[in-house]
Coordinates of C-alpha atoms and ligand atoms in Angstrom, one line a residue:
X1 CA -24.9 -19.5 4.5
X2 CA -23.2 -22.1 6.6
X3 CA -19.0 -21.0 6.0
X4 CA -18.2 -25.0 7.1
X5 CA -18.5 -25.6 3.5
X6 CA -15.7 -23.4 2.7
X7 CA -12.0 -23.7 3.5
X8 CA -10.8 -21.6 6.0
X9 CA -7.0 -20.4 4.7
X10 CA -6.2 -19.2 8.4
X11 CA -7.9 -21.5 10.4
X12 CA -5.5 -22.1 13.0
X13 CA -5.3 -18.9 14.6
X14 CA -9.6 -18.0 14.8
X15 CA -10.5 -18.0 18.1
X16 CA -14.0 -18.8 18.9
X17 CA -16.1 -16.4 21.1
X18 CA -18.4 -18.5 23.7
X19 CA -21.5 -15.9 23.8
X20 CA -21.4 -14.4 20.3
X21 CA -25.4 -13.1 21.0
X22 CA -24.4 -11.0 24.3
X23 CA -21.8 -9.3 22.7
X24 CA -23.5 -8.5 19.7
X25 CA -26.1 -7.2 22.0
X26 CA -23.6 -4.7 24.0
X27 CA -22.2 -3.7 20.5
X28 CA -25.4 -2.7 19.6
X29 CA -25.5 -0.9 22.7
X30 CA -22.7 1.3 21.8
X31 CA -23.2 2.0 18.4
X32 CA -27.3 1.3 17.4
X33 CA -28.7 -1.6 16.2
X34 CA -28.2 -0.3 12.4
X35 CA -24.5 -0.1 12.9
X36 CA -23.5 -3.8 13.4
X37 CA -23.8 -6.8 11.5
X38 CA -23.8 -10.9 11.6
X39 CA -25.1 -11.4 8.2
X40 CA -24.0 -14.1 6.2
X41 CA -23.8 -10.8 2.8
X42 CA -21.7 -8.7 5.1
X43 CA -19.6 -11.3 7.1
X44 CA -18.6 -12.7 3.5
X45 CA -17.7 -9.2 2.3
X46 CA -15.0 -8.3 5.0
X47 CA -13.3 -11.6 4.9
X48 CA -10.4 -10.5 2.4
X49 CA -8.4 -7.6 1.4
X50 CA -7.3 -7.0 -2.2
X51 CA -4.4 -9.5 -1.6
X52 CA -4.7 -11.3 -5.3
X53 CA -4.2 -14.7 -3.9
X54 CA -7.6 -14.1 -2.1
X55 CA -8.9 -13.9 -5.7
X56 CA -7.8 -17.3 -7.0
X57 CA -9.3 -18.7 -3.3
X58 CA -12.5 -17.2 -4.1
X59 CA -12.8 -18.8 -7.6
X60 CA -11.5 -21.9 -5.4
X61 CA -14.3 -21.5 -2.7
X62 CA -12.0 -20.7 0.2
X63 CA -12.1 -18.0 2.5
X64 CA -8.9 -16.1 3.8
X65 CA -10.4 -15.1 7.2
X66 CA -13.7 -15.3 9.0
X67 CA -15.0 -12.3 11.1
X68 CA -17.6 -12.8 13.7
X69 CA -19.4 -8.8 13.5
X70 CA -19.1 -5.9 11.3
X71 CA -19.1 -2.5 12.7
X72 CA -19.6 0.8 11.5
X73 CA -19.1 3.4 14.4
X74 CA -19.7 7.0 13.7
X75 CA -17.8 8.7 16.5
X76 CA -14.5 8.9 18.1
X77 CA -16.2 7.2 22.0
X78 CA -17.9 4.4 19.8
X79 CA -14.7 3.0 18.6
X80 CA -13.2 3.3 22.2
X81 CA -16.2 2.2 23.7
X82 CA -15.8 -1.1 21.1
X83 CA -11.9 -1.3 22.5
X84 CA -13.5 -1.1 25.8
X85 CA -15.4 -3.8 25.6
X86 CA -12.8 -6.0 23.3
X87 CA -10.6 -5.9 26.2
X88 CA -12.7 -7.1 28.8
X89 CA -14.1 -9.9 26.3
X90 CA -10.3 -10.7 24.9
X91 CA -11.6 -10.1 21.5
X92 CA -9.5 -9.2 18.4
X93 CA -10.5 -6.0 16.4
X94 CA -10.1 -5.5 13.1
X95 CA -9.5 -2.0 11.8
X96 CA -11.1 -2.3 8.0
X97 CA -11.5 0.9 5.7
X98 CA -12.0 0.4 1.8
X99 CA -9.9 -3.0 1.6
X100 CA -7.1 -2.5 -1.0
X101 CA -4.5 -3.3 0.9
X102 CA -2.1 -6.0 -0.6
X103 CA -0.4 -8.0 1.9
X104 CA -3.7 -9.1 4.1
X105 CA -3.3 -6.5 6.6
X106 CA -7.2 -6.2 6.9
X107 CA -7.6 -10.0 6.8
X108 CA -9.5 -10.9 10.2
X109 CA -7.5 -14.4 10.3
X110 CA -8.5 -14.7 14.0
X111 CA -11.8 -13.9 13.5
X112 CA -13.5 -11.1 16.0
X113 CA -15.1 -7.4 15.0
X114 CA -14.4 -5.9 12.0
X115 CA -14.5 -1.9 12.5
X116 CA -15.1 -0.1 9.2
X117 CA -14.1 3.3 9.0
X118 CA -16.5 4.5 6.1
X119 CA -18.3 6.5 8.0
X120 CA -15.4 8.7 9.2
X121 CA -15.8 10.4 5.7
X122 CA -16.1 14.0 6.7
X123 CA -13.7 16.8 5.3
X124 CA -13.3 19.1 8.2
X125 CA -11.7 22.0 7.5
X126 CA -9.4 23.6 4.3
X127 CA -6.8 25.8 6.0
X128 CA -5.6 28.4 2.8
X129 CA -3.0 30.3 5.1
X130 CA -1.8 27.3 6.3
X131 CA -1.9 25.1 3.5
X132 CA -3.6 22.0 4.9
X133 CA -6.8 19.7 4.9
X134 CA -8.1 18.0 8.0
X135 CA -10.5 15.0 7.2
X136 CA -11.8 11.9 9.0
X137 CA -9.8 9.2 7.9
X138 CA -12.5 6.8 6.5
X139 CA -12.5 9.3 3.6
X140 CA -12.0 7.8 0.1
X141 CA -9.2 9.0 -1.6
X142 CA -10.6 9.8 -4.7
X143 CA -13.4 12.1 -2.7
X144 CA -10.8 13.7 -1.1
X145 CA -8.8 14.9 -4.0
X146 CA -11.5 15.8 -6.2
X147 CA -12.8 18.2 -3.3
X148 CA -9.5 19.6 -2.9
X149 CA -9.4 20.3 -6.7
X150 CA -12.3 21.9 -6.9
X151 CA -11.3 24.1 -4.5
X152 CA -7.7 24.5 -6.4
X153 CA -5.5 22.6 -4.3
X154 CA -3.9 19.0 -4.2
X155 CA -2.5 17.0 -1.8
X156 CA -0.2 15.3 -4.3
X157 CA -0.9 11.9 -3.1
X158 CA -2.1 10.0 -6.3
X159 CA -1.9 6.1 -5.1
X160 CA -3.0 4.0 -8.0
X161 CA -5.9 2.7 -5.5
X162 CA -6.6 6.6 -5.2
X163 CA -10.3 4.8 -6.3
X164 CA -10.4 2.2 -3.8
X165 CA -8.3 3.2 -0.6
X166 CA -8.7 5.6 2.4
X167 CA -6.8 8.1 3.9
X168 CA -6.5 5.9 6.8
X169 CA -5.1 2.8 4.9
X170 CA -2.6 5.2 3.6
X171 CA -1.2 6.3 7.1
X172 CA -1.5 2.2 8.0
X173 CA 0.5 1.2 4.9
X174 CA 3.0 4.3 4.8
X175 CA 1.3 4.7 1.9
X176 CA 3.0 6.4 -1.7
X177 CA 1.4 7.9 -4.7
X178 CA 2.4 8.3 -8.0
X179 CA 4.0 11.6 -7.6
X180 CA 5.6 11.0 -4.5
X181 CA 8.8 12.0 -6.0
X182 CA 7.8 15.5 -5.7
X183 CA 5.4 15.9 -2.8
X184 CA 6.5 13.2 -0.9
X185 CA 5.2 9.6 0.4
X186 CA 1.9 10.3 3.1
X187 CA 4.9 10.4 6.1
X188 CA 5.7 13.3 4.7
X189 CA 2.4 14.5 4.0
X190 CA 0.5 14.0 7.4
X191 CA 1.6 16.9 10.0
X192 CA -1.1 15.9 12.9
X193 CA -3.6 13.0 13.7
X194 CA -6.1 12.0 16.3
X195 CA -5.8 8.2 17.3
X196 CA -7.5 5.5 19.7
X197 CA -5.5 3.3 21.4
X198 CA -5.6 -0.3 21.7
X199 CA -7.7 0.2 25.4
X200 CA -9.6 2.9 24.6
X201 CA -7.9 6.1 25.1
X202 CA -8.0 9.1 22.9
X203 CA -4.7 10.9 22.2
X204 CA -4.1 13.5 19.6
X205 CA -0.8 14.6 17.9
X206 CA -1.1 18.3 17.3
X207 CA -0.3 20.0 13.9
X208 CA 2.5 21.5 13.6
X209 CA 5.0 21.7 10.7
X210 CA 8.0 20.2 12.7
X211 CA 9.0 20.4 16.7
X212 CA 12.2 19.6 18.5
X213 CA 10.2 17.9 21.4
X214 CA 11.5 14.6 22.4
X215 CA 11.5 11.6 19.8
X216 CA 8.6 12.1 17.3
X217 CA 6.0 9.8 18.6
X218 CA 3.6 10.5 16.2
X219 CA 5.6 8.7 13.5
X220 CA 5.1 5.4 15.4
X221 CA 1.8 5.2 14.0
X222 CA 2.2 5.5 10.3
X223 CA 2.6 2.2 8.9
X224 CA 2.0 0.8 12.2
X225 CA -1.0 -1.0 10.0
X226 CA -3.7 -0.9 12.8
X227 CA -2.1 -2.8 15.2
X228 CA -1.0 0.0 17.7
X229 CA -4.1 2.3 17.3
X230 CA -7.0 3.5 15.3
X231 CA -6.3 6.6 13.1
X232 CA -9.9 8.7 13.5
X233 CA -8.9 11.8 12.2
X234 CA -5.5 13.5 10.3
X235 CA -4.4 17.0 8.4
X236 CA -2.8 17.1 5.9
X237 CA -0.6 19.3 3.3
X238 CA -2.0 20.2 0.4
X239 CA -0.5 22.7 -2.5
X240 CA -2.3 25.2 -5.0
X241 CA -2.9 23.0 -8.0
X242 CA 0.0 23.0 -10.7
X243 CA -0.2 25.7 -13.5
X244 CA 1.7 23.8 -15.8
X245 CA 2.2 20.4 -16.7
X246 CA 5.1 18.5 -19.3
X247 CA 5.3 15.6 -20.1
X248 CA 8.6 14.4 -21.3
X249 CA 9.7 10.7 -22.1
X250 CA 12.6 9.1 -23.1
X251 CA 13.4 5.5 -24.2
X252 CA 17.0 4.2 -22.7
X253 CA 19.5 1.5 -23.7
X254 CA 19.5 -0.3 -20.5
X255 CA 18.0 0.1 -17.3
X256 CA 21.7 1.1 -15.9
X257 CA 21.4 4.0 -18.1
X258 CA 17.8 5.3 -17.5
X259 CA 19.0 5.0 -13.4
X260 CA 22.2 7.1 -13.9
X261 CA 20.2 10.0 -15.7
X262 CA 17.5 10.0 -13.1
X263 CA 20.0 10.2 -10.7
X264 CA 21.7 12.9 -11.9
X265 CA 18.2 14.5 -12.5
X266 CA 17.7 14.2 -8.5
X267 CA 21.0 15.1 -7.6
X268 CA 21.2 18.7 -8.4
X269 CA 17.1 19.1 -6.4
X270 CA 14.9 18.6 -9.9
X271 CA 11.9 16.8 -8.6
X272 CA 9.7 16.1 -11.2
X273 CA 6.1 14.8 -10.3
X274 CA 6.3 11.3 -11.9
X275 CA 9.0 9.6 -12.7
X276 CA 8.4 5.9 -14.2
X277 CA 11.3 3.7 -15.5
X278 CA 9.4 0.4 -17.2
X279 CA 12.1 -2.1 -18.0
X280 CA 12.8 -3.9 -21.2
X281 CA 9.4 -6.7 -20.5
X282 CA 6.8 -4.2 -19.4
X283 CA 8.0 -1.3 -22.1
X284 CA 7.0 -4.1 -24.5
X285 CA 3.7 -4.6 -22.9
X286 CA 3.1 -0.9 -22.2
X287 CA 4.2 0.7 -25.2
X288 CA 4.1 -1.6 -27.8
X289 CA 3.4 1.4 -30.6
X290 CA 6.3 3.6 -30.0
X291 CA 8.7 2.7 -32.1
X292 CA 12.2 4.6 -30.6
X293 CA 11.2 2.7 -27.7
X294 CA 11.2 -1.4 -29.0
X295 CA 13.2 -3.4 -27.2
X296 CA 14.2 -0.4 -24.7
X297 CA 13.6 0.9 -21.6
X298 CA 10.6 3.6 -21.7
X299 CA 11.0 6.5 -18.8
X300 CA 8.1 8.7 -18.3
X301 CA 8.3 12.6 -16.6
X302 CA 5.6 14.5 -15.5
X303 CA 6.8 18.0 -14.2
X304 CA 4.3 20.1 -12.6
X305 CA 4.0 23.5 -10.6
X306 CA 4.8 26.9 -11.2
X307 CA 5.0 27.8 -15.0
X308 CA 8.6 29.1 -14.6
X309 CA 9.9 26.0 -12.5
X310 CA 8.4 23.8 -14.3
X311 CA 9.9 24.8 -17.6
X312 CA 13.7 24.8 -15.8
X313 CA 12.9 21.6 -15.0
X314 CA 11.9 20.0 -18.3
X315 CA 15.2 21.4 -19.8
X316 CA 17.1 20.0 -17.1
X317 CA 15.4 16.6 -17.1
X318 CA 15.7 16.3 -20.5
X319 CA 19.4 17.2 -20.5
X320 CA 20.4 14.6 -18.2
X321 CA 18.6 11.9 -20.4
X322 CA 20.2 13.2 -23.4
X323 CA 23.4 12.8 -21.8
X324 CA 22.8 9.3 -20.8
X325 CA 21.5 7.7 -24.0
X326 CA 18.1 8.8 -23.8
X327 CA 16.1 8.7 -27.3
X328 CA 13.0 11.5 -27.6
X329 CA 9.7 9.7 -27.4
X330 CA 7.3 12.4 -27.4
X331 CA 4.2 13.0 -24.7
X332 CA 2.1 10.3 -26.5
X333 CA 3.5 7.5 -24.0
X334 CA 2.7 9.8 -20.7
X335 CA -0.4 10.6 -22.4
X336 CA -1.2 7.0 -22.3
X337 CA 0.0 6.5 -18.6
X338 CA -2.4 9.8 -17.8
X339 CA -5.0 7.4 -19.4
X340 CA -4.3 4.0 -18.1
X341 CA -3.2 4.7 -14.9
X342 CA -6.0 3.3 -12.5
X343 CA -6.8 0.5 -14.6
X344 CA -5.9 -2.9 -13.3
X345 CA -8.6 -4.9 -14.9
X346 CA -5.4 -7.5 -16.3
X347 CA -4.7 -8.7 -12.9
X348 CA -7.9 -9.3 -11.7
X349 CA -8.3 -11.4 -15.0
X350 CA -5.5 -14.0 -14.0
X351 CA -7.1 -16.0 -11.4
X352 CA -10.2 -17.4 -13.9
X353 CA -7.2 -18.5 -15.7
X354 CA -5.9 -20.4 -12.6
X355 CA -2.9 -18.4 -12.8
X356 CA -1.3 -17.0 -9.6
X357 CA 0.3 -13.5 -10.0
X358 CA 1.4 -10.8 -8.2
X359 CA 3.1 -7.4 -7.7
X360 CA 5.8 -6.7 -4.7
X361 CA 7.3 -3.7 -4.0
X362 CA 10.9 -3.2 -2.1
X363 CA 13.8 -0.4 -1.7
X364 CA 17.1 0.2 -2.3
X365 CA 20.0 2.7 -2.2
X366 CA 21.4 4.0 -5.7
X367 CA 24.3 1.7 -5.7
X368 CA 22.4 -1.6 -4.9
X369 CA 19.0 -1.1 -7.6
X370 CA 20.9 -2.8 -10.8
X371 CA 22.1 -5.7 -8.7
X372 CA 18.4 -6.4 -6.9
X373 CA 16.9 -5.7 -10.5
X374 CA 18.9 -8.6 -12.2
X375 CA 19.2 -10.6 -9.4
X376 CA 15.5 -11.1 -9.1
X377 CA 14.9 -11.8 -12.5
X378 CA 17.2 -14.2 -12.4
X379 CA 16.2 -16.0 -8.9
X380 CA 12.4 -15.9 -10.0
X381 CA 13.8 -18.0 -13.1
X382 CA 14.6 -20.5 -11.7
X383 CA 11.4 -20.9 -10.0
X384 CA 9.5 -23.8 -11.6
X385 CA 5.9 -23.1 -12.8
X386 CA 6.6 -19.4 -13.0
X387 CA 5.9 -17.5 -16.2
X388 CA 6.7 -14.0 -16.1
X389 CA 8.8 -11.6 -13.7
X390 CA 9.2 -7.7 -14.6
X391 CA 9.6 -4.8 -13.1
X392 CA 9.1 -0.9 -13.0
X393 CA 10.6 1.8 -10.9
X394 CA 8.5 4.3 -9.7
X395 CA 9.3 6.4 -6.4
X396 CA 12.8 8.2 -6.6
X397 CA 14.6 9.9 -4.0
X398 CA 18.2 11.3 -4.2
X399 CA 19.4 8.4 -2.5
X400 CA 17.8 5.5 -3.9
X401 CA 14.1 3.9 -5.5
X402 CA 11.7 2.0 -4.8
X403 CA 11.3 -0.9 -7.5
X404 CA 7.7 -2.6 -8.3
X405 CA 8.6 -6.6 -9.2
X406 CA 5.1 -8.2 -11.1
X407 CA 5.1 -11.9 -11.3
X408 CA 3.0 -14.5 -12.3
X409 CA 2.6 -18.3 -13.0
X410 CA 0.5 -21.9 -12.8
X411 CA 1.4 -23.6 -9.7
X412 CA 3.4 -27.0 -10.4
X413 CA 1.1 -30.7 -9.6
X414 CA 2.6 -30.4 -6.1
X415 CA 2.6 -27.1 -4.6
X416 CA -0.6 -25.7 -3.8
X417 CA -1.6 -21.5 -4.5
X418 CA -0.5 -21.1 -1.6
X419 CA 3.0 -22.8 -1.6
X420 CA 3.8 -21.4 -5.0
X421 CA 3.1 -18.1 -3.9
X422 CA 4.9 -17.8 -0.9
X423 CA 8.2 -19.7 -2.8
X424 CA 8.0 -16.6 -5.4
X425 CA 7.5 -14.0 -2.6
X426 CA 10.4 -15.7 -0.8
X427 CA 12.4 -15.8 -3.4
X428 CA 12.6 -12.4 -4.7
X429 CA 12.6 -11.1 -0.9
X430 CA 15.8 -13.4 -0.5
X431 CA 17.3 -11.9 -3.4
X432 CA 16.2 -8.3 -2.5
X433 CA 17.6 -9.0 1.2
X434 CA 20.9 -10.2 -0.1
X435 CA 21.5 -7.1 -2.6
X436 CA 21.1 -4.7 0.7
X437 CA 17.6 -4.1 -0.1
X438 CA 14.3 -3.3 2.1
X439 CA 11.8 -5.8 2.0
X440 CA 9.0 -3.2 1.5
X441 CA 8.8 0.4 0.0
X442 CA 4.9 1.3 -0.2
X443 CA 2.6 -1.9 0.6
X444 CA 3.2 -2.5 4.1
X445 CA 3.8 -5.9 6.0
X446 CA 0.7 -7.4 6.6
X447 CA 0.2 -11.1 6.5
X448 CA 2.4 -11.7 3.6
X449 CA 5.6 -10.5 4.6
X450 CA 5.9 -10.3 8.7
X451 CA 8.2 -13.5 8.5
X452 CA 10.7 -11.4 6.8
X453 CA 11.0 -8.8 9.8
X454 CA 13.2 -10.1 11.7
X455 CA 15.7 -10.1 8.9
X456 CA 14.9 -6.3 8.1
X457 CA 15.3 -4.9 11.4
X458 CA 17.8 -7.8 13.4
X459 CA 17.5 -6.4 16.7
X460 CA 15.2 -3.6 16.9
X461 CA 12.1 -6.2 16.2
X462 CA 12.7 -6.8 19.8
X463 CA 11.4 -3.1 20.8
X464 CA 8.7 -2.9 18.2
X465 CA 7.4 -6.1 19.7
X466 CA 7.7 -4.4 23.4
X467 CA 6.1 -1.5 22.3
X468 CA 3.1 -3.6 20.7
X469 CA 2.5 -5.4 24.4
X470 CA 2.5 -2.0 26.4
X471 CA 0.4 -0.4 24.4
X472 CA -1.8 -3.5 23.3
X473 CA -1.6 -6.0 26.5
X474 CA -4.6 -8.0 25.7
X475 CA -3.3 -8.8 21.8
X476 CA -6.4 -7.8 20.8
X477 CA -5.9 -4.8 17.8
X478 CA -5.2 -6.4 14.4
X479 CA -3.6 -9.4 15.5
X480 CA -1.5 -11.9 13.5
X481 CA 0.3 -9.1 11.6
X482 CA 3.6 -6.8 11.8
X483 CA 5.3 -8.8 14.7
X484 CA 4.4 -13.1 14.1
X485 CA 5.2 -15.6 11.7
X486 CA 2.2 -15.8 10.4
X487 CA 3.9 -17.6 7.3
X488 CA 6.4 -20.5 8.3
X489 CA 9.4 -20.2 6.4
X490 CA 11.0 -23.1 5.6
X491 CA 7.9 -25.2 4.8
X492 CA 6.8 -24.4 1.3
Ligands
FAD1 C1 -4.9 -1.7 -7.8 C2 -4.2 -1.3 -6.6 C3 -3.2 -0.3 -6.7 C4 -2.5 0.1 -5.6 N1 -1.7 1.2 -5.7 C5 -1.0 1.7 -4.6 C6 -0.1 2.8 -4.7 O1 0.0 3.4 -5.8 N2 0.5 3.2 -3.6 C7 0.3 2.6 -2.4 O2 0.9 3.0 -1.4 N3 -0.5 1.5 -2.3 C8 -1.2 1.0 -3.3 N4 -2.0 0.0 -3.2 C9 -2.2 -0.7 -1.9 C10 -3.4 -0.1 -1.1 O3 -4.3 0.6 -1.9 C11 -2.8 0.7 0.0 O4 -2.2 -0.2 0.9 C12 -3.9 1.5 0.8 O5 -3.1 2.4 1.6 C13 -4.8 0.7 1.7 O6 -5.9 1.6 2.0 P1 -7.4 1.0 2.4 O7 -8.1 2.2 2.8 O8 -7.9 0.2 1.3 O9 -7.0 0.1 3.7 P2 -7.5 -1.4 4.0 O10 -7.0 -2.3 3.0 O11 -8.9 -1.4 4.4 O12 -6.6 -1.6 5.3 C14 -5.2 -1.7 5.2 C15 -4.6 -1.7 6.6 O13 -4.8 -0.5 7.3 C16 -5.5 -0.7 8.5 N5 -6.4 0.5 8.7 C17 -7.3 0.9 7.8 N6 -7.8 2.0 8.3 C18 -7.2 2.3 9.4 C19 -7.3 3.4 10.3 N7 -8.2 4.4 10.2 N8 -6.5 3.4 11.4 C20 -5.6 2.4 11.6 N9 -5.5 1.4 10.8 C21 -6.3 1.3 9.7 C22 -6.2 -2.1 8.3 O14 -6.3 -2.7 9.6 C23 -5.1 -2.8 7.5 O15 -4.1 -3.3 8.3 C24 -2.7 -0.5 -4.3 C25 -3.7 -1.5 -4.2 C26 -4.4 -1.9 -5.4 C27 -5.4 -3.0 -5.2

């Protein structure tokens, strides 16, 4: 396949290797002839993430990023032999595990050696006294869980992608499930991890269930999105899987009244599974049968665990939303969620319909949510060619949420996808920023939002981007993502 005849999105940052044929040879060196690839089937493949722009460029016949060789290593010295060598050749590499990320972190926009983690899918070791799993990180999510169930345990990290993502993307992405309000996002999840380092080196974090010794280092590397080193290996928490489950959902007034009985839920240490707040737009589309619930704001509870906990904490849940204008609705509509809940077949629908649409996830403290909730809608509005802009709220913490903004529209005559996606990204981010918000909760930076970073962190950028140059001198692990522009505000 000659790729000429397709438009490179990135084109500007590939950099072209000189003698692509002698380093395909000393890859095959390191890792056997069967483990690395040039062909056209498999270049093609790795050259987007799940981004759902990527989708409409696909119909479009463009390419987001071109890679020059696919890997698959199968131990820990391949991959630091591969960094070896990437070094010396000033190469970029491309850490690439099942590809659902949503922000382009996987994209290889400067080209250079894809290394796929799918064959670090081993499950190492169940530890019952301790209460924790140790797995390669290349293990799919859904393998994972349905091994630790079988063996009656959980490791209560349900991502929607549980399908389609790794453990590794989830400790790149600061990943969170759907009941992350009770066991936690995968930060709090992950207590040790074995990593290679941009040049090669092998360090391991040891497992422990916390230590007072010297700033946590190990935390650098969750979210860090492959750009500071190569997760190989990680244990985990895992829990006896729940005795009980109820499901409990209530239809609210307005979405300031389905926050204030959450919080109150939260605030006296009730932490059920799932919590989902669907606002007035995407209650209509969700439950369009439930009657106490039209033109309302549909909350579903899952509360799971120990038969005696679990049956405090349906009374308590339920008393709070009964307190705050909370209407009955009966476990039909979490029945339906229990159903529904990996399907995303809609979205991936759009683009053949040359619409561009998307889903962005940010955070917020208690006090800020309403004002980021109706200032969004209101700024995505305004923006012309736009169609729709909802919302849900899915991760809860004492403190605060993290809210889930879907929006969708035709570009106008004279924007391209492009320039009509990054206005509505910038847009609600603006408005998120300006309410006191976080620009990301679950999703990561990627591509799609490192422009933004400065704004997020003001000063402190400066020492993330010091740390990425001592431990990565050459530039050459994931570049393009985390610390650059690779958008340029201002020009859309
Ligand atoms: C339908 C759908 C639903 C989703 N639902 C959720 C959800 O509920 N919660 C959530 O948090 N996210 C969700 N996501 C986003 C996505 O699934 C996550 O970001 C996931 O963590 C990515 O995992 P992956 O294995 O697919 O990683 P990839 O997309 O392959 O890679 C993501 C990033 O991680 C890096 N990386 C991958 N493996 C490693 C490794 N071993 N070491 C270092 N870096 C690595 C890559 O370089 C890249 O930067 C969803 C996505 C889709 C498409």
């Amino acid at each position: 396949m000659d790729f000429k005849n397709f438009e490179l999105i990135y084109k500007e940052n590939r950099h072209e290797i000189k003698d692509k044929q002698a380093i395909e040879s000393k890859l095959k060196e390191i890792i056997g002839e069967n483990n690395v690839s040039t062909k056209d089937i498999d270049i093609l493949a790795y050259t987007k993430d799940t981004t759902l722009l990527a989708f409409n460029w696909v119909i479009e016949g463009k390419i987001a990023g071109l890679p020059d060789f696919i890997t698959w290593p199968e131990t820990v010295d391949q991959i630091s032999e591969i960094l070896k060598l990437a070094n010396k050749e000033k190469i970029p590499v491309i850490p690439f595990a099942e590809g659902s990320g949503v922000v382009g972190g996987a994209i290889p926009i400067h080209g250079g050696i894809i290394v796929d983690m799918k064959k670090f899918n081993k499950i190492l070791d169940i530890n019952d006294k301790n209460l924790t799993v140790t797995a390669q990180t290349g293990i799919n999510g859904m393998n994972l869980e349905r091994y630790l169930n079988a063996k009656g345990y959980t490791a209560g990290h349900i991502p929607q992608s549980l399908y389609i993502s790794s453990l590794g993307g989830w400790i790149a992405h600061r990943a969170a499930g759907q009941f992350s309000t009770k066991y936690g996002k995968i930060e709090d999840i992950v207590l040790g991890m074995e990593i290679i380092l941009p040049q090669g080196e092998i360090i391991n974090f040891k497992t422990i269930p916390r230590a007072s010794t010297g700033p946590q280092l190990d935390k650098l590397f969750i979210g860090a999105e492959g750009t500071l080193g190569i997760v190989t290996k990680a244990t985990l928490k895992i829990w006896p899987y729940p005795e009980k489950r109820a499901l409990i959902s209530y239809a609210f007034p307005t979405i300031e009244n389905s926050f204030e009985a959450i919080s109150q839920i939260l605030r006296v240490q009730i932490y059920p599974g799932v919590i989902r707040i669907y606002d007035q737009f995407e209650t209509e589309r969700h439950f369009p049968d439930v009657e106490q619930a039209k033109d309302k704001v549909m909350v579903i509870f899952v509360c799971e665990g120990n038969s005696k906990l679990v049956d405090l904490e349906e009374s308590i849940t339920r008393e709070k939303c009964e307190n705050n204008l909370g209407v009955e609705c009966g476990e039909h509509p979490v029945e339906h969620w229990f159903e529904t809940r990996f399907r995303v077949t809609e979205t991936s629908m759009l683009p053949t319909y040359k619409i561009v649409f998307d889903t962005l996830e940010v955070a917020s403290l208690w006090e800020n949510a309403p004002v980021i909730y109706h200032s969004v809608l209101e700024s995505m509005d305004k923006v012309k060619g736009n169609l729709i802009i909802t919302a849900h709220v899915s991760h809860f913490y004492p403190n605060g949420v993290g809210i889930y903004f879907s929006f969708g529209g035709v570009p106008p005559k004279e924007k391209s996808d492009l320039e009509f996606y990054q206005e509505c990204w910038d847009t609600t981010i603006k408005a998120v920023l300006d309410a006191g918000g976080s620009i990301a909760h679950h999703h990561g930076i990627g591509i799609n939002r490192s422009h933004w970073m400065e704004d997020e962190w003001g000063k402190s950028m400066k020492v993330m981007r010091d740390i990425k140059n001592l431990l990565d001198p050459n530039n050459i692990l994931n570049p393009g993502k985390i610390y650059v522009n690779t958008w340029k505000r201002g020009e859309n």
